[in-house]
mmCIF file of C-alpha atoms in Angstrom:
data_model
loop_
_atom_site.group_PDB
_atom_site.id
_atom_site.type_symbol
_atom_site.label_atom_id
_atom_site.label_comp_id
_atom_site.label_asym_id
_atom_site.label_seq_id
_atom_site.Cartn_x
_atom_site.Cartn_y
_atom_site.Cartn_z
ATOM 1 C CA ILE R 1 27.481 -12.564 8.336
ATOM 2 C CA GLY R 2 27.746 -15.292 5.711
ATOM 3 C CA ARG R 3 29.792 -15.386 2.514
ATOM 4 C CA SER R 4 29.279 -12.942 -0.380
ATOM 5 C CA CYS R 5 26.719 -10.732 1.406
ATOM 6 C CA VAL R 6 26.158 -7.196 0.126
ATOM 7 C CA ILE R 7 25.223 -4.547 2.696
ATOM 8 C CA TYR R 8 24.476 -1.199 1.064
ATOM 9 C CA PRO R 9 24.991 2.245 2.682
ATOM 10 C CA ASN R 10 22.964 3.083 5.775
ATOM 11 C CA ALA R 11 21.725 -0.479 6.258
ATOM 12 C CA THR R 12 21.814 -1.418 9.932
ATOM 13 C CA LEU R 13 22.363 -4.838 11.473
ATOM 14 C CA TYR R 14 21.712 -4.930 15.216
ATOM 15 C CA HIS R 15 23.592 -7.167 17.665
ATOM 16 C CA GLY R 16 23.170 -10.916 17.326
ATOM 17 C CA VAL R 17 21.640 -10.858 13.828
ATOM 18 C CA GLN R 18 22.646 -13.864 11.712
ATOM 19 C CA LEU R 19 22.874 -13.592 7.919
ATOM 20 C CA GLY R 20 23.312 -16.605 5.658
ATOM 21 C CA ASP R 21 25.279 -16.554 2.429
ATOM 22 C CA ARG R 22 24.609 -14.103 -0.421
ATOM 23 C CA VAL R 23 22.153 -11.936 1.510
ATOM 24 C CA ILE R 24 21.563 -8.475 0.012
ATOM 25 C CA ALA R 25 20.409 -5.585 2.219
ATOM 26 C CA HIS R 26 19.722 -2.397 0.269
ATOM 27 C CA ALA R 27 20.116 1.133 1.630
ATOM 28 C CA GLY R 28 18.205 1.920 4.788
ATOM 29 C CA VAL R 29 17.374 -1.681 5.700
ATOM 30 C CA VAL R 30 17.162 -2.317 9.449
ATOM 31 C CA ILE R 31 17.491 -5.886 10.689
ATOM 32 C CA GLY R 32 17.174 -6.698 14.371
ATOM 33 C CA SER R 33 15.558 -3.573 15.807
ATOM 34 C CA ASP R 34 13.246 -4.044 18.779
ATOM 35 C CA GLY R 35 9.766 -5.297 18.058
ATOM 36 C CA PHE R 36 6.717 -3.293 19.101
ATOM 37 C CA GLY R 37 6.449 -5.046 22.463
ATOM 38 C CA TYR R 38 4.636 -3.317 25.315
ATOM 39 C CA ALA R 39 2.592 -4.482 28.274
ATOM 40 C CA ARG R 40 -0.030 -2.356 29.970
ATOM 41 C CA GLU R 41 0.337 -1.627 33.669
ATOM 42 C CA GLY R 42 -2.579 0.505 34.825
ATOM 43 C CA THR R 43 -2.666 3.443 32.444
ATOM 44 C CA THR R 44 0.987 3.118 31.408
ATOM 45 C CA TRP R 45 2.649 1.086 28.678
ATOM 46 C CA LEU R 46 5.865 -0.655 29.741
ATOM 47 C CA LYS R 47 8.460 -1.832 27.241
ATOM 48 C CA VAL R 48 8.904 -5.606 27.050
ATOM 49 C CA PRO R 49 12.591 -6.457 26.524
ATOM 50 C CA GLN R 50 13.242 -7.889 23.065
ATOM 51 C CA LEU R 51 15.784 -10.615 23.825
ATOM 52 C CA GLY R 52 15.678 -12.697 20.631
ATOM 53 C CA THR R 53 17.349 -12.013 17.321
ATOM 54 C CA VAL R 54 16.813 -12.375 13.566
ATOM 55 C CA VAL R 55 18.020 -15.350 11.525
ATOM 56 C CA VAL R 56 18.181 -14.768 7.773
ATOM 57 C CA GLU R 57 18.849 -17.793 5.581
ATOM 58 C CA ASP R 58 20.781 -17.904 2.281
ATOM 59 C CA ASP R 59 20.016 -15.838 -0.845
ATOM 60 C CA VAL R 60 17.543 -13.423 0.765
ATOM 61 C CA GLU R 61 17.219 -9.867 -0.580
ATOM 62 C CA PHE R 62 15.761 -6.897 1.289
ATOM 63 C CA GLY R 63 14.651 -3.777 -0.598
ATOM 64 C CA ALA R 64 15.498 -0.276 0.580
ATOM 65 C CA GLY R 65 13.890 0.849 3.812
ATOM 66 C CA THR R 66 12.725 -2.610 4.884
ATOM 67 C CA ALA R 67 12.632 -3.379 8.629
ATOM 68 C CA ILE R 68 12.845 -6.795 10.283
ATOM 69 C CA ASP R 69 12.230 -6.827 14.061
ATOM 70 C CA ARG R 70 14.074 -9.126 16.437
ATOM 71 C CA GLY R 71 12.162 -11.743 18.382
ATOM 72 C CA THR R 72 10.909 -11.045 21.875
ATOM 73 C CA ILE R 73 12.390 -14.240 23.303
ATOM 74 C CA GLY R 74 12.872 -16.543 20.299
ATOM 75 C CA ASN R 75 13.934 -15.571 16.827
ATOM 76 C CA THR R 76 12.372 -13.891 13.848
ATOM 77 C CA ARG R 77 13.258 -16.107 10.868
ATOM 78 C CA ILE R 78 13.425 -15.282 7.154
ATOM 79 C CA GLY R 79 13.593 -18.369 4.912
ATOM 80 C CA ALA R 80 16.028 -18.994 2.090
ATOM 81 C CA ARG R 81 15.557 -17.212 -1.241
ATOM 82 C CA THR R 82 12.881 -14.884 0.117
ATOM 83 C CA LYS R 83 12.723 -11.517 -1.664
ATOM 84 C CA MET R 84 11.327 -8.317 -0.176
ATOM 85 C CA ASP R 85 10.705 -5.111 -2.081
ATOM 86 C CA ASN R 86 11.195 -1.614 -0.627
ATOM 87 C CA GLN R 87 9.471 -0.497 2.587
ATOM 88 C CA CYS R 88 8.413 -3.964 3.788
ATOM 89 C CA HIS R 89 8.100 -4.883 7.460
ATOM 90 C CA VAL R 90 8.295 -8.149 9.381
ATOM 91 C CA ALA R 91 7.462 -7.813 13.077
ATOM 92 C CA HIS R 92 8.901 -9.712 16.036
ATOM 93 C CA ASN R 93 8.730 -13.510 16.272
ATOM 94 C CA CYS R 94 7.511 -14.033 12.701
ATOM 95 C CA THR R 95 8.565 -17.016 10.647
ATOM 96 C CA ILE R 96 8.713 -16.377 6.910
ATOM 97 C CA GLY R 97 9.127 -19.507 4.774
ATOM 98 C CA THR R 98 11.398 -20.158 1.807
ATOM 99 C CA ASP R 99 10.909 -18.579 -1.616
ATOM 100 C CA VAL R 100 8.435 -15.989 -0.285
ATOM 101 C CA VAL R 101 7.967 -12.698 -2.160
ATOM 102 C CA PHE R 102 6.800 -9.401 -0.601
ATOM 103 C CA ALA R 103 5.995 -6.534 -2.998
ATOM 104 C CA ALA R 104 6.353 -2.875 -2.008
ATOM 105 C CA GLY R 105 5.093 -2.025 1.470
ATOM 106 C CA ALA R 106 3.920 -5.541 2.414
ATOM 107 C CA LYS R 107 3.889 -6.178 6.145
ATOM 108 C CA VAL R 108 3.350 -8.923 8.705
ATOM 109 C CA ALA R 109 2.485 -8.306 12.378
ATOM 110 C CA GLY R 110 4.113 -10.141 15.270
ATOM 111 C CA SER R 111 4.202 -13.910 15.754
ATOM 112 C CA THR R 112 2.692 -14.718 12.357
ATOM 113 C CA SER R 113 3.880 -17.700 10.332
ATOM 114 C CA VAL R 114 3.991 -17.402 6.539
ATOM 115 C CA GLY R 115 4.457 -20.644 4.586
ATOM 116 C CA ASP R 116 6.803 -21.399 1.717
ATOM 117 C CA ARG R 117 6.262 -19.808 -1.706
ATOM 118 C CA CYS R 118 3.708 -17.253 -0.504
ATOM 119 C CA VAL R 119 3.328 -13.993 -2.420
ATOM 120 C CA PHE R 120 2.256 -10.690 -0.814
ATOM 121 C CA GLY R 121 1.129 -8.040 -3.296
ATOM 122 C CA GLY R 122 2.009 -4.391 -2.709
ATOM 123 C CA ASN R 123 0.760 -3.080 0.650
ATOM 124 C CA ALA R 124 -0.743 -6.453 1.593
ATOM 125 C CA ALA R 125 -0.790 -6.917 5.353
ATOM 126 C CA ALA R 126 -1.274 -9.766 7.810
ATOM 127 C CA GLY R 127 -2.287 -9.308 11.442
ATOM 128 C CA GLY R 128 -0.483 -10.885 14.371
ATOM 129 C CA HIS R 129 -0.491 -14.452 15.685
ATOM 130 C CA LEU R 130 -1.756 -15.920 12.391
ATOM 131 C CA THR R 131 -0.885 -18.929 10.274
ATOM 132 C CA ILE R 132 -0.709 -18.540 6.503
ATOM 133 C CA VAL R 133 0.012 -21.868 4.830
ATOM 134 C CA ALA R 134 2.318 -22.440 1.860
ATOM 135 C CA ASP R 135 1.371 -21.253 -1.628
ATOM 136 C CA VAL R 136 -0.991 -18.457 -0.584
ATOM 137 C CA ARG R 137 -0.989 -15.456 -2.916
ATOM 138 C CA LEU R 138 -2.369 -12.149 -1.629
ATOM 139 C CA GLY R 139 -3.439 -9.419 -4.041
ATOM 140 C CA GLY R 140 -2.304 -5.849 -3.478
ATOM 141 C CA ALA R 141 -3.749 -4.074 -0.400
ATOM 142 C CA THR R 142 -5.263 -7.300 0.948
ATOM 143 C CA VAL R 143 -5.672 -7.370 4.742
ATOM 144 C CA VAL R 144 -5.504 -10.754 6.485
ATOM 145 C CA LEU R 145 -6.983 -10.909 9.998
ATOM 146 C CA ARG R 146 -7.614 -14.672 10.199
ATOM 147 C CA ASP R 147 -5.639 -17.834 9.522
ATOM 148 C CA LEU R 148 -5.415 -18.850 5.859
ATOM 149 C CA LEU R 149 -5.236 -22.642 5.963
ATOM 150 C CA GLU R 150 -5.803 -23.385 2.273
ATOM 151 C CA ALA R 151 -3.403 -22.535 -0.557
ATOM 152 C CA GLY R 152 -4.772 -20.224 -3.227
ATOM 153 C CA ASP R 153 -5.355 -16.660 -4.383
ATOM 154 C CA TYR R 154 -6.915 -14.180 -1.936
ATOM 155 C CA MET R 155 -7.867 -10.519 -2.097
ATOM 156 C CA GLY R 156 -9.685 -7.759 -0.278
ATOM 157 C CA PHE R 157 -10.742 -6.718 3.179
ATOM 158 C CA PRO R 158 -12.150 -8.782 4.655
ATOM 159 C CA VAL R 159 -9.920 -11.273 2.893
ATOM 160 C CA MET R 160 -11.681 -13.780 0.641
ATOM 161 C CA GLN R 161 -10.783 -16.056 -2.221
ATOM 162 C CA LYS R 162 -9.902 -13.978 -5.269
ATOM 163 C CA ARG R 163 -12.727 -15.366 -7.419
ATOM 164 C CA LYS R 164 -15.327 -14.435 -4.770
ATOM 165 C CA TRP R 165 -13.737 -10.988 -4.308
ATOM 166 C CA MET R 166 -13.944 -10.324 -8.049
ATOM 167 C CA LYS R 167 -17.652 -11.288 -8.087
ATOM 168 C CA THR R 168 -18.259 -9.039 -5.072
ATOM 169 C CA GLN R 169 -16.588 -6.097 -6.802
ATOM 170 C CA HIS R 170 -18.743 -6.578 -9.905
ATOM 171 C CA ALA R 171 -21.892 -6.758 -7.758
ATOM 172 C CA MET R 172 -20.925 -3.568 -5.896
ATOM 173 C CA GLN R 173 -20.854 -1.669 -9.190
ATOM 174 C CA ASP R 174 -24.578 -2.420 -9.570
ATOM 175 C CA LEU R 175 -25.583 -1.524 -5.981
ATOM 176 C CA LEU R 176 -26.456 2.130 -6.614
ATOM 177 C CA GLU R 177 -28.635 1.275 -9.589
ATOM 178 C CA MET R 178 -30.298 -1.524 -7.608
ATOM 179 C CA ARG R 179 -30.962 0.892 -4.725
ATOM 180 C CA GLU R 180 -32.511 3.464 -7.057
ATOM 181 C CA ALA R 181 -34.770 0.795 -8.599
ATOM 182 C CA TYR R 182 -35.787 -0.377 -5.126
ATOM 183 C CA LEU R 183 -36.639 3.166 -4.009
ATOM 184 C CA LEU R 184 -38.715 3.747 -7.158
ATOM 185 C CA GLN R 185 -40.640 0.518 -6.511
ATOM 186 C CA LYS R 186 -41.155 1.504 -2.877
ATOM 187 C CA ARG R 187 -42.512 4.963 -3.881
ATOM 188 C CA ALA R 188 -44.798 3.413 -6.509
ATOM 189 C CA ALA R 189 -46.187 0.971 -3.942
ATOM 190 C CA ALA R 190 -46.748 3.800 -1.454
ATOM 191 C CA ASP R 191 -48.551 5.869 -4.154
ATOM 192 C CA GLN R 192 -50.893 2.953 -4.878
ATOM 193 C CA ASN R 193 -51.914 2.731 -1.219
#
């Protein structure tokens, strides 16, 4: 544990976890618990030992109830000056860059790499084994299931550039009216035959 860290009540640091200087872990934070690692053998799931740890760099803050899983073999890494709101989750073997911000409930599945200065809106989620480059900003409740290799603003599910998502949402508002007009035209054509 580095210098000037603040660990609030009921925060838990598992064995081998490394904290840099000035790290803040609010109440109920868990750092270094086992990742969700299982391998199927026949019809049974067997636990894969989680032998890595978590390395947290300087000036990171974790909101209440946040969980950071240890790596399976290597380390889960949280970059300097990253800030996480309450109820966030980083799964095993993830690498989170520097100056990243996670709003309430944001989560990242195992072995995903998040670049520097990324922003995850509330309840945004990224699947496992993905690459998200630096300077990606995800709107609230966005779900990422593919690599994001270009910086920018993204939203929705499936994830798309924010500008396209906004146009899609506007178009969806007109779909019911368009369907009704289509059905009226179809009935009129049938009546003429």
